[in-house]
Coordinates of C-alpha atoms and ligand atoms in Angstrom, one line a residue:
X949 CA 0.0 0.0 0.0
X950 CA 1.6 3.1 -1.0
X951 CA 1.1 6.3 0.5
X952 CA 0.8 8.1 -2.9
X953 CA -2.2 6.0 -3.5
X954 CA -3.6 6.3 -0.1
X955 CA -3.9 9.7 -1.2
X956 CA -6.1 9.8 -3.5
X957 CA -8.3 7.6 -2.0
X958 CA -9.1 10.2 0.9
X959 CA -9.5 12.9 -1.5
X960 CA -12.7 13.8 -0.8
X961 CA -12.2 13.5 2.8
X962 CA -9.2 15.6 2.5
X963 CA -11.2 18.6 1.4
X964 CA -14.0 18.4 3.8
X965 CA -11.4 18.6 6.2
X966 CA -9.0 21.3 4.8
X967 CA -12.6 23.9 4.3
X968 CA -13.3 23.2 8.2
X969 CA -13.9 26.0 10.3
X970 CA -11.6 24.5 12.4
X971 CA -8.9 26.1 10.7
X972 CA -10.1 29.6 10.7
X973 CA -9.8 29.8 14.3
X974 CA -6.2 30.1 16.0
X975 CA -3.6 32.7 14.7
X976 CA -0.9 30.5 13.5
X977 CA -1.4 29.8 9.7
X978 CA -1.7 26.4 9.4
X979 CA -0.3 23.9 6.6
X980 CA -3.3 22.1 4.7
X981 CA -2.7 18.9 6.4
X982 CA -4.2 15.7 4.4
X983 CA -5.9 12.8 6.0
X984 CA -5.1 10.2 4.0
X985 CA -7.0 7.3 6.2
X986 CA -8.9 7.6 9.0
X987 CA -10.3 4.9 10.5
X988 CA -9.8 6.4 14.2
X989 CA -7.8 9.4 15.3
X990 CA -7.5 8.0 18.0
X991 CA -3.8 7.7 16.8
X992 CA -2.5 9.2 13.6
X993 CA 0.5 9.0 12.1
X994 CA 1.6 12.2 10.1
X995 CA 4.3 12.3 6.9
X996 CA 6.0 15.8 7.3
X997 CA 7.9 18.4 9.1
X998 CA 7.9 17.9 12.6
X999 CA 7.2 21.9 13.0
X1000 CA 4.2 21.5 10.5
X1001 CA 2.9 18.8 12.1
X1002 CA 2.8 20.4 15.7
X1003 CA 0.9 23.5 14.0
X1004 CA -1.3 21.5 12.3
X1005 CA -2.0 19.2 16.0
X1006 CA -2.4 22.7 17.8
X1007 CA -4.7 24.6 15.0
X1008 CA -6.7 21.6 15.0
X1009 CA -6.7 21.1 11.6
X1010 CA -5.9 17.0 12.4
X1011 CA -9.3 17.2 14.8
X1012 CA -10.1 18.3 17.8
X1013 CA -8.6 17.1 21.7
X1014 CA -4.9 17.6 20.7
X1015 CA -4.6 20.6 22.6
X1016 CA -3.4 19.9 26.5
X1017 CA -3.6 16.5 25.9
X1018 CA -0.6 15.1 25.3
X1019 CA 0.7 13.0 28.2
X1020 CA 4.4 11.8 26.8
X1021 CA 6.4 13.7 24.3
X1022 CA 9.2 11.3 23.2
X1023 CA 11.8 12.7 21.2
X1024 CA 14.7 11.1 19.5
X1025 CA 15.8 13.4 16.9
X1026 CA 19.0 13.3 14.7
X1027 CA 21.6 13.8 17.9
X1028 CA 24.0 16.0 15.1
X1029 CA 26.8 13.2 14.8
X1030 CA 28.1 14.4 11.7
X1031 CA 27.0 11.7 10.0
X1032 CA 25.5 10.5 7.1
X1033 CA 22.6 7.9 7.5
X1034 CA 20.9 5.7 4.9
X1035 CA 17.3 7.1 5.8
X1036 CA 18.4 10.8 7.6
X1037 CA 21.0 13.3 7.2
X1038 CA 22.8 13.8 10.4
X1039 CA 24.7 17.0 9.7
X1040 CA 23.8 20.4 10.7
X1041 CA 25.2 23.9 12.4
X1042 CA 25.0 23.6 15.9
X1043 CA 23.3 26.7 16.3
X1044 CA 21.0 25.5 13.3
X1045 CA 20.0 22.4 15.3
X1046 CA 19.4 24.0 18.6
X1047 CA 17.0 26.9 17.2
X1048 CA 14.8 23.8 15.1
X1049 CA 14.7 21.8 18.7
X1050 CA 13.7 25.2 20.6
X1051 CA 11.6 26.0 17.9
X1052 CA 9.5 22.5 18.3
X1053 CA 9.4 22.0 21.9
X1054 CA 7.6 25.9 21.9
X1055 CA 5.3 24.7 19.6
X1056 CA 4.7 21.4 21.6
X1057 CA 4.2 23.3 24.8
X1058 CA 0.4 23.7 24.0
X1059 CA -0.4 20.6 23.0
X1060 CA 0.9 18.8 26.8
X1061 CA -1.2 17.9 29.9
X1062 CA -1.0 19.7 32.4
X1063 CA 0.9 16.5 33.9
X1064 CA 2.9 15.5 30.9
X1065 CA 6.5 14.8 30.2
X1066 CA 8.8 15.5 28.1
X1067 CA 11.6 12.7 27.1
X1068 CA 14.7 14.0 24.9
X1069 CA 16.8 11.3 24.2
X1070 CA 20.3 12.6 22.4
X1071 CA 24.1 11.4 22.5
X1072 CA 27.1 13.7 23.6
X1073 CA 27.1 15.7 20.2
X1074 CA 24.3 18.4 21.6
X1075 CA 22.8 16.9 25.2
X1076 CA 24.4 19.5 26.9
X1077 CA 23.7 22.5 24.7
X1078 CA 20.1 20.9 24.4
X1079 CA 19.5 21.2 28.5
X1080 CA 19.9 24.8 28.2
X1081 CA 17.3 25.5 25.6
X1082 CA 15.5 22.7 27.6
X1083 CA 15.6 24.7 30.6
X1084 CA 14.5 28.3 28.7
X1085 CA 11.6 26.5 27.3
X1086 CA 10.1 24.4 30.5
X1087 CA 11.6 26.1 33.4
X1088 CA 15.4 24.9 35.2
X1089 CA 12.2 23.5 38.0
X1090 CA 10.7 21.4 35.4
X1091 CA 13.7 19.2 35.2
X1092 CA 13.5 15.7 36.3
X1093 CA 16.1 13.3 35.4
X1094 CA 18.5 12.4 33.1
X1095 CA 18.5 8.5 32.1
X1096 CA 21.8 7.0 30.9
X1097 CA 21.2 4.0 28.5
X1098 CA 23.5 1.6 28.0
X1099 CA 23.1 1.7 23.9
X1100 CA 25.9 -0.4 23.3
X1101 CA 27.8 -3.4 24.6
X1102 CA 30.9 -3.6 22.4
X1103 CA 34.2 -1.7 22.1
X1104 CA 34.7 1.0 19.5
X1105 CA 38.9 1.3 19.6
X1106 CA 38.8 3.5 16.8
X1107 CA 37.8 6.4 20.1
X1108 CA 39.4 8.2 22.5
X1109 CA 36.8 7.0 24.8
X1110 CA 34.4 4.2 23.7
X1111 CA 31.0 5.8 24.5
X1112 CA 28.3 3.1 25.4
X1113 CA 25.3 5.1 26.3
X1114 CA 23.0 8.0 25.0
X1115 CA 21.4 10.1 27.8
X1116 CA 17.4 10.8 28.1
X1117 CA 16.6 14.0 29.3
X1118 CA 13.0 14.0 31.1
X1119 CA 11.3 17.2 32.0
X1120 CA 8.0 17.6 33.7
X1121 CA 6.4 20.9 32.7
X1122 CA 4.2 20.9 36.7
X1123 CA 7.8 19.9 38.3
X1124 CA 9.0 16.5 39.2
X1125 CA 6.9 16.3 42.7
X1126 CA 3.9 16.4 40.7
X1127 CA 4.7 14.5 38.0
X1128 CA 6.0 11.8 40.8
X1129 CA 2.3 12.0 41.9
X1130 CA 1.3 10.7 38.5
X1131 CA 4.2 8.8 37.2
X1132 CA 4.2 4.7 37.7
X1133 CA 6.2 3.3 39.2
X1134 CA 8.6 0.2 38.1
X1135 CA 7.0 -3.4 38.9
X1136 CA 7.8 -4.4 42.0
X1137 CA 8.5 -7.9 41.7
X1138 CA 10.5 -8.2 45.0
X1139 CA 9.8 -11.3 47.2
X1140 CA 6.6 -10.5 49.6
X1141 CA 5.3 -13.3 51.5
X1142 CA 3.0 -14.0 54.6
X1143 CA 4.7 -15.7 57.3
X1144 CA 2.0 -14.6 59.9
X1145 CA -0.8 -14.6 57.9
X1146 CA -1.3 -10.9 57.9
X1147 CA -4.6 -10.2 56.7
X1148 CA -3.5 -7.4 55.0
X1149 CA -1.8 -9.5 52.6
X1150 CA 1.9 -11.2 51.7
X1151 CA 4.7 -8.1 52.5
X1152 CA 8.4 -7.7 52.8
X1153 CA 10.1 -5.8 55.9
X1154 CA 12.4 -2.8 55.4
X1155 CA 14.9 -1.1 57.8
X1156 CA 13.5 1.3 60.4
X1157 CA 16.2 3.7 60.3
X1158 CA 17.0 6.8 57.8
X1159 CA 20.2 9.4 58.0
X1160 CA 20.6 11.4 60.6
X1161 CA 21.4 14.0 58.2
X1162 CA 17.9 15.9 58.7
X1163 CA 16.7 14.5 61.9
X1164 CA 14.7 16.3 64.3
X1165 CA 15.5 15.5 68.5
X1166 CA 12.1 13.3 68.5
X1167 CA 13.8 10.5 65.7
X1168 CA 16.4 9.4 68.5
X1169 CA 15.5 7.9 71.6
X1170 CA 15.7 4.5 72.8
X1171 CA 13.7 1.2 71.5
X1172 CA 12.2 -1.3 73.8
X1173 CA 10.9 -4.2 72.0
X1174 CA 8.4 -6.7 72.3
X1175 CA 10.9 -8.7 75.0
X1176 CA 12.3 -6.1 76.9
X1177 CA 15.5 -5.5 74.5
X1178 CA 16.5 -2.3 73.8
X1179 CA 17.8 -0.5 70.8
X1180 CA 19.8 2.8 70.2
X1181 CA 19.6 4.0 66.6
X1182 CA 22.8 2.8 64.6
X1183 CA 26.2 5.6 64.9
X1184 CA 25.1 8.1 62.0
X1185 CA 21.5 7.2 61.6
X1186 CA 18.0 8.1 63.4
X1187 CA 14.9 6.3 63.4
X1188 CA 12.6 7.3 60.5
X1189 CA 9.7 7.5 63.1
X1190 CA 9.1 9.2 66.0
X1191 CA 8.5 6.8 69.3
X1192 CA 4.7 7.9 68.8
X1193 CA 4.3 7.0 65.4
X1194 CA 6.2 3.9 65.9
X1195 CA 3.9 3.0 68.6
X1196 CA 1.3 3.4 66.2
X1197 CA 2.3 1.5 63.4
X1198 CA 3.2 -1.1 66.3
X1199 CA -1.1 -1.2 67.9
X1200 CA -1.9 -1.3 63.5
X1201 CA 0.5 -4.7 63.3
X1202 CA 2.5 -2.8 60.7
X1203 CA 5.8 -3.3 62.7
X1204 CA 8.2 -6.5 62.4
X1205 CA 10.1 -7.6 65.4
X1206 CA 12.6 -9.8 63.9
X1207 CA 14.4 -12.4 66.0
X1208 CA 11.5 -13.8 67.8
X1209 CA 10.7 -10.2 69.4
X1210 CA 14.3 -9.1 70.1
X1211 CA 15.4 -7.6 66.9
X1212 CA 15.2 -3.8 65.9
X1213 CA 11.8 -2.9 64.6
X1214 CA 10.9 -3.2 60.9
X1215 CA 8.3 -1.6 58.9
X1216 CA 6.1 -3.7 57.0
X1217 CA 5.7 -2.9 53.2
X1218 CA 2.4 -5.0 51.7
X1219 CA 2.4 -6.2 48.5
X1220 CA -1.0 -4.6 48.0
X1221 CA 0.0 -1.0 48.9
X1222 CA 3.1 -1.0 46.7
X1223 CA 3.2 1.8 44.1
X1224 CA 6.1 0.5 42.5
X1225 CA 9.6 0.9 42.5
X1226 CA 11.4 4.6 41.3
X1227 CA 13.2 4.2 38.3
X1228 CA 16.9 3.9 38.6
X1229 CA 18.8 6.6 36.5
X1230 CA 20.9 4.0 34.7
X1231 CA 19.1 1.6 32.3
X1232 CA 21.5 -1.2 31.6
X1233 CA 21.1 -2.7 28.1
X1234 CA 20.5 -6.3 29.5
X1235 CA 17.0 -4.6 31.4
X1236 CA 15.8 -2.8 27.7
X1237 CA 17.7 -4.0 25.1
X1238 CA 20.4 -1.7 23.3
X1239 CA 20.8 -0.5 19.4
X1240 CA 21.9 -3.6 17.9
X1241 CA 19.1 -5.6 19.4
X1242 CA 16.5 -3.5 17.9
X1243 CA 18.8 -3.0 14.5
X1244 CA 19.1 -6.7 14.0
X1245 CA 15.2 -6.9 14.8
X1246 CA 14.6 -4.8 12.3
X1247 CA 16.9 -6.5 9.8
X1248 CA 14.8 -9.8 10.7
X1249 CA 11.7 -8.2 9.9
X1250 CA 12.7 -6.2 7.2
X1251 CA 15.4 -8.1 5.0
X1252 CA 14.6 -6.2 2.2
X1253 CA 15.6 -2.7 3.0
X1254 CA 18.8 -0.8 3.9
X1255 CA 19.0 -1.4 7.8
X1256 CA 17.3 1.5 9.6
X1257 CA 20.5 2.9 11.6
X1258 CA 19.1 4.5 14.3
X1259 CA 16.5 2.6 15.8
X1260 CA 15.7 2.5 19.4
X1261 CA 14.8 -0.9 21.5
X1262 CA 10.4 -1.4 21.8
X1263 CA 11.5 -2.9 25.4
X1264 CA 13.3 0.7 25.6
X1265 CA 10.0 2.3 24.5
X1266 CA 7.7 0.3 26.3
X1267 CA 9.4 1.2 29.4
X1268 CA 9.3 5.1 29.5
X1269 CA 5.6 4.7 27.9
X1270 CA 4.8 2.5 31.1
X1271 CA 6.1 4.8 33.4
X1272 CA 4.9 8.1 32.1
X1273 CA 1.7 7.1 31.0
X1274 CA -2.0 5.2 31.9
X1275 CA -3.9 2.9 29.1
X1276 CA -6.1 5.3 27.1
X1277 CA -3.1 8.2 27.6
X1278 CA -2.0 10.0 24.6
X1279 CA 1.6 9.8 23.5
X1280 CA 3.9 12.2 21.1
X1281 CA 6.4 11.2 19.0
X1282 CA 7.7 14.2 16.5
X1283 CA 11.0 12.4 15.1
X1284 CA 9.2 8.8 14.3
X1285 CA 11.7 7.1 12.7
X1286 CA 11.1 3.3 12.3
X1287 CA 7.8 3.5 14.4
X1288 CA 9.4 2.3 17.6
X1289 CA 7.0 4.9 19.7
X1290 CA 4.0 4.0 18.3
X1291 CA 4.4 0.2 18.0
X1292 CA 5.2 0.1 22.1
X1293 CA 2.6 2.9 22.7
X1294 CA -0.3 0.3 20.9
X1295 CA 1.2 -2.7 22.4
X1296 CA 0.5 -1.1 25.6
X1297 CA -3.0 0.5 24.7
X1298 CA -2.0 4.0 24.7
X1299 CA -3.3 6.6 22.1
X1300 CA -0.1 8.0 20.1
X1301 CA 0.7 10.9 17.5
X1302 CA 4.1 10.0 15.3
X1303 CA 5.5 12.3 12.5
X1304 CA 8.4 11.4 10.6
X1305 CA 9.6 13.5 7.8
X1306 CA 10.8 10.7 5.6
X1307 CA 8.0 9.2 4.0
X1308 CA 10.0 6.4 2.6
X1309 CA 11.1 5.2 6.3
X1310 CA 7.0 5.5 6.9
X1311 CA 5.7 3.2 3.8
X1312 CA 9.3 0.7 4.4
X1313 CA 8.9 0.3 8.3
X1314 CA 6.1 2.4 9.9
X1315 CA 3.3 1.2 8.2
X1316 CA 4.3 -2.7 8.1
X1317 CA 5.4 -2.6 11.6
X1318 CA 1.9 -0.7 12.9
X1319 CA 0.1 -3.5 10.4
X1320 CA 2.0 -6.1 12.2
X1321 CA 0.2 -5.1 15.5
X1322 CA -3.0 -4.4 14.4
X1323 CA -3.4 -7.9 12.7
X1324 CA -4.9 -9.4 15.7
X1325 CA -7.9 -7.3 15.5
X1326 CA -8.0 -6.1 19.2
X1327 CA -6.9 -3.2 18.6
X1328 CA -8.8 0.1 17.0
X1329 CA -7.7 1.7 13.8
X1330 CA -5.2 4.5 13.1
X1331 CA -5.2 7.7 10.6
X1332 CA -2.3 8.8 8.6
X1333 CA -2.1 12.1 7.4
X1334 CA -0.1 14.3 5.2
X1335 CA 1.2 17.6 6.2
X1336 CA 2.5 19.8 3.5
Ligands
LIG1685 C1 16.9 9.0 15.4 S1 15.7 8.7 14.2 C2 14.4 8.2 15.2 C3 14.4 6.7 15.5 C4 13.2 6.2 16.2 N1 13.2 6.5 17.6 C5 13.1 4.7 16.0 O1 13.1 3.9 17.0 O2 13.1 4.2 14.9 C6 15.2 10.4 13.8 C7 14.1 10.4 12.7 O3 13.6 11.8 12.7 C8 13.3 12.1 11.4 N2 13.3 13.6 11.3 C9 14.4 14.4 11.3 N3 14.0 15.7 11.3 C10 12.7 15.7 11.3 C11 11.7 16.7 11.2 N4 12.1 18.0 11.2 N5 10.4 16.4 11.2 C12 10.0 15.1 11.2 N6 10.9 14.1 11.2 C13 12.2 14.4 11.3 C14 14.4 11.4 10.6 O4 13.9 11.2 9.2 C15 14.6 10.1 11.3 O5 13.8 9.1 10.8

């Protein structure tokens, strides 16, 4: 199926669309975008400028619900290596490349949730320049993390310095103590079980004790347990609860006395009450896979075509969608490439907008690899548009 002839089969559609009144409204002139199929917007994917495509989501000219609704941007545009790429040309002025990324990400900024987030992933060519104009656009509070990747496993001698990882800059528009309100949390897969048949449920115990570092007077004073033992907090360290609290937790049976009664108190974590664990800022390659799993993936799938160079893991993609999004959630992806994005955002039942400038990379691996998860019918539809 060609996207040329997909064209001309939405013609009439097209027009409808492009005489809306939707596109008389906002100020920014919008480029006559062309729905080529729609079976559901619930998730589109759009052939064209990434700058075009953002005005064309924002004007609503693509349909209504765009606007503040976006709850994961992720971005993985050329990094500016200097190189040449089958599918993408990976040279540009630095100051060229940073004004097109500044210029997007304002664009963007209406179309997010109020408890979005942003994820730019990049290599050491720009990331650092690339914070800055992150930090003019969202705020220096809107920073969250920075992820390292572990991209590759093997040694490149040909280098000063054999770089094995790319770094994923996430930003959360309301500020990371919101967004930590929001964001899941990493399966926590950690053994719980039900010795005393707590009728709360199998749980695990944790330490009792914190830094003394920010203690108040009330954190140290002087355990008795269960037998008549009693405890000091460790040299350097307070307990995380004051006596009165403990003694409450204790009367709720949310305290473990190890050693039949003698130990130093524990606090009982349920399996039931777990919100997950916080992502580590390091995400080794054996956890999400690294580039030359999801090249050689590609190559499997596709042995026809020139290997995509650049694509990223779904494992890696399925992971940041999980933690920065709910099923239902919508999900941004302005530099598409392969279709990574969108296959793990349907995969996980997530809504999802992918551009991708190249419309040869969208008919040889985008399309095929969307058709591949839609063939077992459970999930909806998706449009693909045109914006010129
Ligand atoms: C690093 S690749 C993305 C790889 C993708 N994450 C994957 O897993 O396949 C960057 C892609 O962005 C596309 N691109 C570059 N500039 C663009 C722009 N201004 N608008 C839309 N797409 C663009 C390139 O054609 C290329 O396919």
């Amino acid at each position: 199926m060609s996207l040329d002839s997909l064209d001309m089969a939405s013609a009439t559609r097209s027009q409808s669309l492009a005489t809306s009144d939707r596109l008389s409204g906002p100020s920014v002139p919008a480029p006559a975008p062309v729905l080529v199929r729609g079976e559901s917007l619930d998730s589109l994917v759009i052939v064209g400028e990434a700058g075009e495509a953002l005005t064309a989501l924002t004007s609503g000219a693509l349909g209504e619900g765009y606007l503040n609704s976006v709850k994961l941007c992720y971005l993985d545009p050329p990094y500016n290596t200097g190189e040449r790429f089958a599918y993408y040309d990976d040279r540009q002025g630095s100051h060229d490349w940073l004004e097109a990324l500044r210029g997007n990400l304002l664009k963007l900024r209406p179309l997010l949730a109020a408890d979005a987030s942003v994820w730019l992933h990049l290599d050491d060519s720009e990331q650092h320049r690339a914070r800055v104009v992150l930090d003019e656009v969202f705020g220096r509070e809107a920073f969250v993390a920075t992820v390292i990747w572990q991209k590759r496993l093997t040694r490149d001698n040909r280098t000063a310095f054999s770089s094995m990882h790319d770094y994923i800059h996430v930003y959360a528009p309301g500020g990371p103590r919101a967004w930590k309100k929001v964001r899941n949390g990493l399966a926590d897969d950690g053994a719980f079980s039900n010795p005393d048949n707590d009728p709360r449920g199998p749980w695990r115990s944790a330490p009792m004790t914190v830094q003394a570092g920010h203690a108040t007077a009330s954190q140290f004073y002087t355990v008795v347990t269960p037998t008549g033992t009693r405890h000091e907090p460790p040299a350097g360290r307070c307990w995380t609860f004051t006596a009165e609290r403990l003694a409450q937790l204790d009367r709720d049976g949310r305290v473990y006395w190890p050693r039949g009664g003698e130990g130093k108190p524990r606090l009982k974590r349920y399996e039931c009450e777990s919100e997950g664990l916080a992502p580590f800022t390091i995400w080794g390659a054996s956890e999400v896979g690294d580039t030359s799993v999801a090249k050689k993936s590609l190559m499997r799938q596709f042995p026809g075509h020139a290997a995509f160079d650049t694509p990223k893991p779904v494992a890696l993609l399925e992971r940041i969608v999980q933690i920065a999004t709910d099923p239902g959630d919508l999900v941004l992806d302005y530099y598409l490439g392969s279709g990574t994005t969108a296959v793990a955002s349907q995969a996980l039942g997530r809504r999802w907008v992918g551009v991708e400038r190249n419309a040869d990379v969208v008919e040889a691996f985008v399309l095929p690899r969307l058709g591949a998860t839609f063939e077992d019918g459970s999930h909806g539809g998706y449009g693909l548009a045109r914006v010129r």
